[in-house]
């Protein structure tokens, strides 16, 4: 292995070799049993190359080549060269500059342990809260990207010394953008502070569930995003009344609901201190004033940290109680199997199985997407591990791994729509909706 800094000549030589490899690559010529190894090698190559570009971006800015190219800025030139939006290029450039003072993250990028998108999140969180850098790197190597984003948001909120000013700044940044794309679709982007968007979520959720029930009654399976677009269109055009509630033969949960988890001292004081919590389920940390602003609305449910310990609420029935459901929703409505995090067609499932314990305890309940629930049931598995990080085990206590699928399409992802959902009529409580996925 060659030691010392890489030279431009070495870079050009490697790129020439990769050019030749890609030119000669014929996916259909690779035997099926070798495809996983080849695919993994190419994804490693993509990650290493993307990381190298990320690390070089700041140096490219210093070189000033974008000025000679007639670009407005370095990010505009990088966006043109990489074929990405200017916003993505700007974030890449900002991360590249931060990596110079974040050696641990830089090393993870250098070794291909994190992708450029993961590096953006880790660097952003570590910049606000340097003590969280190691944990963010571990999360990047272990968790899906959306979970890493949650951890980054939590790290930034932890380091936020003035959440009230942050809330005012975010409110000033609210906006709507409108444009047409090359596919002939009109796009509408709505940006609001997360606590305000939680109110939008609560208003949309029952309407989307109703639309889902109507489509299901008509024998149609529609994507959640498509149904949400229909609901938003009807509301904007004045057709979003509640008359449709009578059309569906399936019961839906009509109430609006926003769940806030907060320490009572923080609520009384008006700000959080130390390790106190003030957050909205599905949104993350918010200011105390944001929760207080929602308290006048009937659809806010508060979960107090020093109230009844809902973790120990137990009853002998099979169905969850209203108190347990609220506590589950406060934990976040996403599949708790590690590596999944799906938010569509969720079930509340007993980890051990009600038929074995004959009791329903909050610490024995988990959110599972339809796919993970089906795997657990068909293979007679149980869930172990902390909430949000569950993993499958056999009844004998051994880790379970999915057997190789025969004839299954490659890349079918857990909870990500790799296959169609099973043909079943879920209970009304199973349909969940989160606007800002």
Coordinates of C-alpha atoms in Angstrom, one line a residue:
X1 CA 0.0 0.0 0.0
X2 CA 1.4 3.4 -1.0
X3 CA 2.1 5.8 1.8
X4 CA 2.0 9.6 1.8
X5 CA -0.5 12.1 0.4
X6 CA -2.3 11.2 -2.8
X7 CA -1.2 13.1 -5.9
X8 CA -3.4 14.4 -8.7
X9 CA -1.7 11.9 -11.1
X10 CA -2.8 9.0 -8.8
X11 CA -6.4 10.3 -8.7
X12 CA -6.5 10.6 -12.5
X13 CA -5.1 7.1 -12.8
X14 CA -7.7 5.6 -10.5
X15 CA -10.5 7.5 -12.2
X16 CA -9.3 6.1 -15.6
X17 CA -9.5 2.6 -14.2
X18 CA -13.0 3.1 -12.8
X19 CA -14.1 4.6 -16.1
X20 CA -12.9 1.4 -17.8
X21 CA -14.6 -0.8 -15.2
X22 CA -17.9 1.0 -15.6
X23 CA -17.8 1.0 -19.3
X24 CA -17.3 -2.8 -19.4
X25 CA -19.8 -3.6 -16.6
X26 CA -22.7 -5.7 -17.9
X27 CA -25.0 -6.5 -14.9
X28 CA -26.7 -9.3 -16.8
X29 CA -23.3 -11.0 -17.3
X30 CA -22.6 -11.4 -13.6
X31 CA -23.9 -14.7 -12.2
X32 CA -26.7 -14.3 -9.7
X33 CA -24.8 -15.9 -6.9
X34 CA -22.0 -13.3 -7.3
X35 CA -24.4 -10.3 -7.6
X36 CA -24.5 -9.5 -3.8
X37 CA -20.7 -9.3 -3.6
X38 CA -20.4 -7.2 -6.7
X39 CA -23.2 -4.9 -5.6
X40 CA -21.7 -4.4 -2.2
X41 CA -18.3 -3.6 -3.7
X42 CA -19.8 -1.0 -6.0
X43 CA -21.8 0.6 -3.1
X44 CA -18.5 0.9 -1.2
X45 CA -16.9 2.5 -4.3
X46 CA -19.8 5.0 -4.5
X47 CA -19.4 5.8 -0.8
X48 CA -15.6 6.2 -1.0
X49 CA -15.8 8.4 -4.1
X50 CA -18.6 10.5 -2.7
X51 CA -16.7 11.0 0.5
X52 CA -13.6 12.0 -1.4
X53 CA -15.6 14.6 -3.3
X54 CA -17.1 15.9 -0.1
X55 CA -13.6 16.2 1.5
X56 CA -12.3 18.0 -1.6
X57 CA -15.1 20.5 -1.8
X58 CA -13.6 23.1 0.6
X59 CA -10.3 22.9 -1.2
X60 CA -12.0 23.4 -4.5
X61 CA -13.6 26.6 -3.1
X62 CA -10.1 27.8 -2.0
X63 CA -8.8 27.2 -5.5
X64 CA -11.3 29.7 -6.9
X65 CA -11.9 27.7 -10.1
X66 CA -15.6 28.6 -9.9
X67 CA -14.7 32.2 -10.7
X68 CA -12.8 31.3 -13.8
X69 CA -15.8 29.1 -14.8
X70 CA -18.1 32.0 -14.7
X71 CA -20.2 30.6 -11.8
X72 CA -21.9 32.8 -9.3
X73 CA -20.4 30.9 -6.4
X74 CA -18.5 27.7 -5.5
X75 CA -21.8 25.9 -4.6
X76 CA -23.3 26.8 -8.0
X77 CA -20.2 25.4 -9.8
X78 CA -20.2 22.3 -7.6
X79 CA -23.9 21.8 -8.3
X80 CA -23.3 22.0 -12.0
X81 CA -20.4 19.5 -11.9
X82 CA -22.1 17.0 -9.7
X83 CA -25.6 17.3 -11.2
X84 CA -27.2 18.1 -7.9
X85 CA -29.4 21.0 -6.6
X86 CA -27.5 24.1 -5.4
X87 CA -28.9 23.6 -1.9
X88 CA -27.3 20.1 -1.7
X89 CA -24.0 21.5 -3.1
X90 CA -24.1 24.2 -0.5
X91 CA -24.5 21.7 2.3
X92 CA -21.7 19.6 0.9
X93 CA -19.4 22.6 0.9
X94 CA -20.4 23.6 4.5
X95 CA -19.7 20.0 5.7
X96 CA -16.4 19.9 3.9
X97 CA -15.3 23.1 5.7
X98 CA -16.4 21.7 9.1
X99 CA -14.6 18.4 8.6
X100 CA -11.2 20.2 9.0
X101 CA -12.1 20.7 12.7
X102 CA -13.9 17.4 13.1
X103 CA -11.1 14.8 12.7
X104 CA -13.3 11.8 13.9
X105 CA -16.0 12.5 11.3
X106 CA -13.4 13.2 8.7
X107 CA -11.7 9.8 9.4
X108 CA -15.1 8.0 9.1
X109 CA -15.7 9.7 5.7
X110 CA -12.1 8.8 4.7
X111 CA -12.6 5.1 5.5
X112 CA -16.0 5.0 3.8
X113 CA -17.8 4.2 7.1
X114 CA -20.4 6.9 6.5
X115 CA -21.9 8.2 3.3
X116 CA -21.9 11.9 2.2
X117 CA -25.5 12.3 3.4
X118 CA -24.7 10.7 6.7
X119 CA -21.6 12.9 7.0
X120 CA -23.7 16.0 6.5
X121 CA -25.9 15.0 9.4
X122 CA -23.1 13.9 11.7
X123 CA -21.1 17.1 11.0
X124 CA -24.1 19.3 11.5
X125 CA -24.9 17.8 14.9
X126 CA -21.3 17.7 16.0
X127 CA -20.8 21.3 15.1
X128 CA -23.6 22.3 17.6
X129 CA -22.8 19.7 20.2
X130 CA -19.1 18.4 19.9
X131 CA -19.6 15.9 22.7
X132 CA -22.2 14.0 20.7
X133 CA -19.8 13.4 17.7
X134 CA -18.9 9.8 18.7
X135 CA -22.5 8.8 19.3
X136 CA -23.6 10.4 16.0
X137 CA -20.9 8.5 14.1
X138 CA -22.1 5.2 15.8
X139 CA -25.7 6.1 14.8
X140 CA -24.6 6.7 11.2
X141 CA -23.0 3.3 11.0
X142 CA -26.0 1.5 12.7
X143 CA -29.2 3.4 12.0
X144 CA -31.2 4.4 9.0
X145 CA -30.7 8.0 7.8
X146 CA -34.0 9.2 9.2
X147 CA -33.1 8.0 12.7
X148 CA -29.7 9.7 12.3
X149 CA -31.5 12.9 11.4
X150 CA -33.6 12.7 14.6
X151 CA -30.4 12.2 16.7
X152 CA -28.8 15.2 14.9
X153 CA -31.9 17.3 15.7
X154 CA -31.8 16.2 19.3
X155 CA -28.1 17.1 19.6
X156 CA -28.7 20.6 18.1
X157 CA -31.7 21.1 20.4
X158 CA -29.6 20.0 23.4
X159 CA -27.0 22.7 22.6
X160 CA -29.6 25.4 21.9
X161 CA -29.2 27.9 24.7
X162 CA -32.3 29.9 23.7
X163 CA -35.1 27.9 22.2
X164 CA -37.5 30.8 22.3
X165 CA -35.3 32.9 20.0
X166 CA -34.8 29.8 17.8
X167 CA -38.6 29.5 17.5
X168 CA -38.9 33.1 16.5
X169 CA -36.2 32.8 13.9
X170 CA -37.8 29.7 12.4
X171 CA -41.1 31.4 12.3
X172 CA -39.6 34.3 10.3
X173 CA -38.3 31.7 7.8
X174 CA -41.7 30.2 7.0
X175 CA -42.4 30.0 3.3
X176 CA -44.2 28.4 0.4
X177 CA -42.5 27.6 -2.9
X178 CA -44.2 26.8 -6.1
X179 CA -42.7 25.3 -9.3
X180 CA -43.2 22.9 -12.2
X181 CA -40.8 20.0 -12.8
X182 CA -39.8 18.3 -16.0
X183 CA -42.2 15.4 -15.5
X184 CA -45.2 17.8 -15.9
X185 CA -46.0 17.9 -12.2
X186 CA -46.7 21.0 -10.2
X187 CA -44.9 21.2 -6.8
X188 CA -45.8 23.0 -3.7
X189 CA -43.3 23.2 -0.8
X190 CA -44.6 24.3 2.6
X191 CA -42.0 25.2 5.3
X192 CA -43.2 25.9 8.8
X193 CA -41.7 25.6 12.3
X194 CA -42.0 22.0 13.5
X195 CA -44.5 22.8 16.2
X196 CA -46.8 24.5 13.8
X197 CA -46.4 21.7 11.3
X198 CA -47.5 19.3 14.1
X199 CA -50.9 21.2 14.1
X200 CA -51.1 20.7 10.3
X201 CA -50.3 17.0 10.9
X202 CA -53.1 16.7 13.4
X203 CA -55.6 18.4 11.0
X204 CA -54.7 16.2 8.0
X205 CA -54.4 12.9 9.8
X206 CA -58.1 12.1 10.2
X207 CA -58.9 13.2 6.7
X208 CA -56.1 11.0 5.2
X209 CA -57.3 8.0 7.2
X210 CA -60.8 8.6 6.0
X211 CA -59.6 8.8 2.4
X212 CA -57.6 5.6 3.0
X213 CA -60.8 3.8 4.3
X214 CA -62.8 5.1 1.3
X215 CA -60.2 3.9 -1.2
X216 CA -60.0 0.5 0.6
X217 CA -63.8 0.1 0.5
X218 CA -63.7 0.8 -3.2
X219 CA -61.0 -1.9 -3.7
X220 CA -58.2 0.5 -4.4
X221 CA -54.8 0.6 -2.8
X222 CA -53.4 4.1 -2.9
X223 CA -50.1 5.4 -1.7
X224 CA -50.3 7.5 1.4
X225 CA -48.6 10.4 -0.4
X226 CA -51.2 10.3 -3.2
X227 CA -54.1 10.4 -0.7
X228 CA -52.5 13.2 1.2
X229 CA -52.2 15.2 -2.1
X230 CA -55.9 14.6 -2.7
X231 CA -56.8 15.9 0.8
X232 CA -54.6 18.9 0.5
X233 CA -56.0 19.8 -2.9
X234 CA -59.6 19.5 -1.6
X235 CA -58.8 21.7 1.4
X236 CA -57.1 24.4 -0.8
X237 CA -59.9 24.3 -3.3
X238 CA -62.7 24.5 -0.7
X239 CA -63.8 20.9 -0.9
X240 CA -62.4 19.7 2.3
X241 CA -65.6 19.4 4.4
X242 CA -66.4 16.5 6.7
X243 CA -69.2 15.1 4.6
X244 CA -67.0 12.2 3.5
X245 CA -67.0 10.9 7.1
X246 CA -70.4 9.3 6.4
X247 CA -69.4 7.7 3.2
X248 CA -66.9 5.2 4.7
X249 CA -68.2 2.0 6.3
X250 CA -64.9 1.7 8.2
X251 CA -64.4 3.4 11.5
X252 CA -61.6 6.0 11.5
X253 CA -60.1 8.0 14.3
X254 CA -61.6 11.4 13.7
X255 CA -60.0 13.3 16.5
X256 CA -57.1 15.7 16.0
X257 CA -54.3 14.9 18.4
X258 CA -50.8 16.4 19.1
X259 CA -48.8 14.7 21.9
X260 CA -46.3 16.7 23.9
X261 CA -43.9 15.2 26.3
X262 CA -42.7 17.7 28.9
X263 CA -41.3 17.9 32.5
X264 CA -43.6 19.7 34.8
X265 CA -40.9 22.0 36.2
X266 CA -40.0 23.1 32.7
X267 CA -43.6 23.8 31.9
X268 CA -44.0 25.9 35.1
X269 CA -40.7 27.7 34.6
X270 CA -41.1 28.4 30.9
X271 CA -37.8 27.0 29.8
X272 CA -35.9 23.7 30.0
X273 CA -32.9 23.2 32.1
X274 CA -30.4 20.3 32.3
X275 CA -31.8 17.0 31.1
X276 CA -35.4 18.2 31.1
X277 CA -37.5 17.3 28.1
X278 CA -39.9 19.4 26.1
X279 CA -40.8 17.8 22.8
X280 CA -43.7 17.0 20.4
X281 CA -44.0 13.4 19.4
X282 CA -42.9 12.9 15.8
X283 CA -41.4 16.4 15.7
X284 CA -38.7 16.5 18.4
X285 CA -37.5 19.1 20.9
X286 CA -39.5 22.4 20.9
X287 CA -39.6 25.5 23.1
X288 CA -41.9 25.6 26.1
X289 CA -43.8 28.5 24.6
X290 CA -44.7 26.3 21.6
X291 CA -46.3 23.7 24.0
X292 CA -48.0 26.5 25.9
X293 CA -49.4 27.9 22.6
X294 CA -51.0 24.5 21.9
X295 CA -52.5 24.1 25.3
X296 CA -55.5 26.2 24.4
X297 CA -56.4 23.7 21.7
X298 CA -58.5 20.7 22.6
X299 CA -56.4 18.3 20.5
X300 CA -53.2 18.6 22.6
X301 CA -52.4 15.7 24.9
X302 CA -49.7 16.3 27.4
X303 CA -47.5 13.5 28.8
X304 CA -46.0 14.7 32.1
X305 CA -42.7 13.1 33.0
X306 CA -43.2 13.3 36.8
X307 CA -46.8 12.1 36.7
X308 CA -48.0 8.5 36.8
X309 CA -45.3 6.2 35.5
X310 CA -47.1 4.9 32.4
X311 CA -44.3 2.4 31.7
X312 CA -45.7 0.2 34.5
X313 CA -49.4 0.4 33.6
X314 CA -50.5 -3.2 33.2
X315 CA -53.9 -4.7 32.5
X316 CA -55.1 -8.2 31.7
X317 CA -56.9 -7.5 28.4
X318 CA -55.3 -7.9 25.0
X319 CA -56.1 -4.4 23.6
X320 CA -54.1 -1.4 24.7
X321 CA -55.7 1.2 27.0
X322 CA -56.1 4.9 26.0
X323 CA -53.3 5.8 28.4
X324 CA -51.0 3.2 27.0
X325 CA -51.8 4.3 23.4
X326 CA -50.9 7.9 24.3
X327 CA -47.6 6.8 25.8
X328 CA -46.9 4.7 22.7
X329 CA -47.6 7.7 20.5
X330 CA -45.4 9.9 22.6
X331 CA -42.5 7.4 21.9
X332 CA -43.0 8.1 18.2
X333 CA -45.1 6.3 15.6
X334 CA -42.5 4.3 13.6
X335 CA -41.5 0.7 13.4
X336 CA -39.3 -0.1 16.3
X337 CA -37.3 -2.9 14.7
X338 CA -33.7 -1.8 14.4
X339 CA -32.9 -0.7 10.9
X340 CA -36.5 -0.3 9.7
X341 CA -38.3 2.8 11.1
X342 CA -41.3 2.4 8.7
X343 CA -44.3 4.7 9.3
X344 CA -46.9 3.1 7.1
X345 CA -49.5 0.5 8.2
X346 CA -48.3 0.2 11.8
X347 CA -49.5 -2.3 14.4
X348 CA -49.1 -2.2 18.2
X349 CA -47.7 -5.6 18.9
X350 CA -46.8 -7.6 22.1
X351 CA -43.1 -8.4 22.2
X352 CA -43.6 -11.7 23.9
X353 CA -47.1 -12.5 22.7
X354 CA -50.3 -12.0 24.6
X355 CA -51.1 -15.7 24.4
X356 CA -48.0 -16.4 26.5
X357 CA -48.3 -13.6 29.1
X358 CA -52.0 -12.8 29.2
X359 CA -51.3 -9.2 30.1
X360 CA -50.6 -6.0 28.3
X361 CA -47.7 -3.9 29.7
X362 CA -46.4 -0.8 28.0
X363 CA -42.8 -2.1 28.2
X364 CA -44.0 -5.2 26.3
X365 CA -45.5 -3.3 23.4
X366 CA -43.8 -2.1 20.2
X367 CA -44.8 -0.4 17.0
X368 CA -44.2 -2.7 14.0
X369 CA -44.8 -2.0 10.4
X370 CA -46.9 -4.5 8.4
X371 CA -43.8 -6.2 7.0
X372 CA -41.9 -6.7 10.3
X373 CA -45.2 -7.8 12.0
X374 CA -45.7 -10.4 9.3
X375 CA -42.1 -11.6 9.8
X376 CA -42.5 -11.9 13.5
X377 CA -45.8 -13.8 13.2
X378 CA -44.8 -16.2 10.4
X379 CA -41.5 -17.1 12.1
X380 CA -42.8 -17.2 15.7
X381 CA -40.3 -14.6 16.9
X382 CA -40.1 -12.3 19.9
X383 CA -38.8 -8.8 20.2
X384 CA -36.0 -7.8 22.6
X385 CA -34.0 -4.7 23.2
X386 CA -34.9 -1.1 24.2
X387 CA -37.8 0.8 22.6
X388 CA -36.9 2.0 19.1
X389 CA -34.0 -0.5 18.9
X390 CA -35.8 -3.8 19.0
X391 CA -34.4 -6.9 17.3
X392 CA -35.8 -10.3 16.5
X393 CA -34.9 -13.4 18.5
X394 CA -36.1 -17.0 18.3
X395 CA -38.1 -18.5 21.2
X396 CA -34.8 -20.2 22.2
X397 CA -33.1 -16.8 22.6
X398 CA -30.9 -16.9 19.5
X399 CA -30.6 -13.9 17.1
X400 CA -32.8 -14.3 14.0
X401 CA -31.7 -13.5 10.5
X402 CA -34.0 -13.6 7.5
X403 CA -33.2 -16.6 5.3
X404 CA -32.2 -16.0 1.6
X405 CA -35.4 -15.2 -0.3
X406 CA -36.0 -17.5 -3.3
X407 CA -37.2 -15.4 -6.2
X408 CA -37.7 -12.3 -4.1
X409 CA -36.9 -9.0 -5.9
X410 CA -33.4 -7.7 -4.9
X411 CA -33.5 -4.6 -2.7
X412 CA -36.9 -5.2 -1.2
X413 CA -36.6 -3.1 1.9
X414 CA -38.2 -3.7 5.3
X415 CA -41.1 -1.3 5.6
X416 CA -40.1 0.6 2.5
X417 CA -42.6 -0.7 0.1
X418 CA -40.4 -3.4 -1.6
X419 CA -43.5 -5.6 -1.9
X420 CA -47.2 -4.9 -1.8
X421 CA -48.8 -4.8 1.7
X422 CA -50.7 -8.0 2.6
X423 CA -54.4 -8.1 1.5
X424 CA -55.9 -7.6 5.0
X425 CA -58.2 -5.0 6.5
X426 CA -56.2 -3.4 9.4
X427 CA -57.9 -2.1 12.5
X428 CA -58.5 1.7 12.3
X429 CA -55.7 2.2 14.8
X430 CA -53.2 0.8 12.5
X431 CA -53.2 3.5 9.9
X432 CA -50.7 6.3 10.9
X433 CA -49.7 9.5 9.1
X434 CA -46.8 11.8 9.6
X435 CA -46.5 14.7 7.2
X436 CA -42.8 15.6 7.7
X437 CA -41.2 12.2 7.1

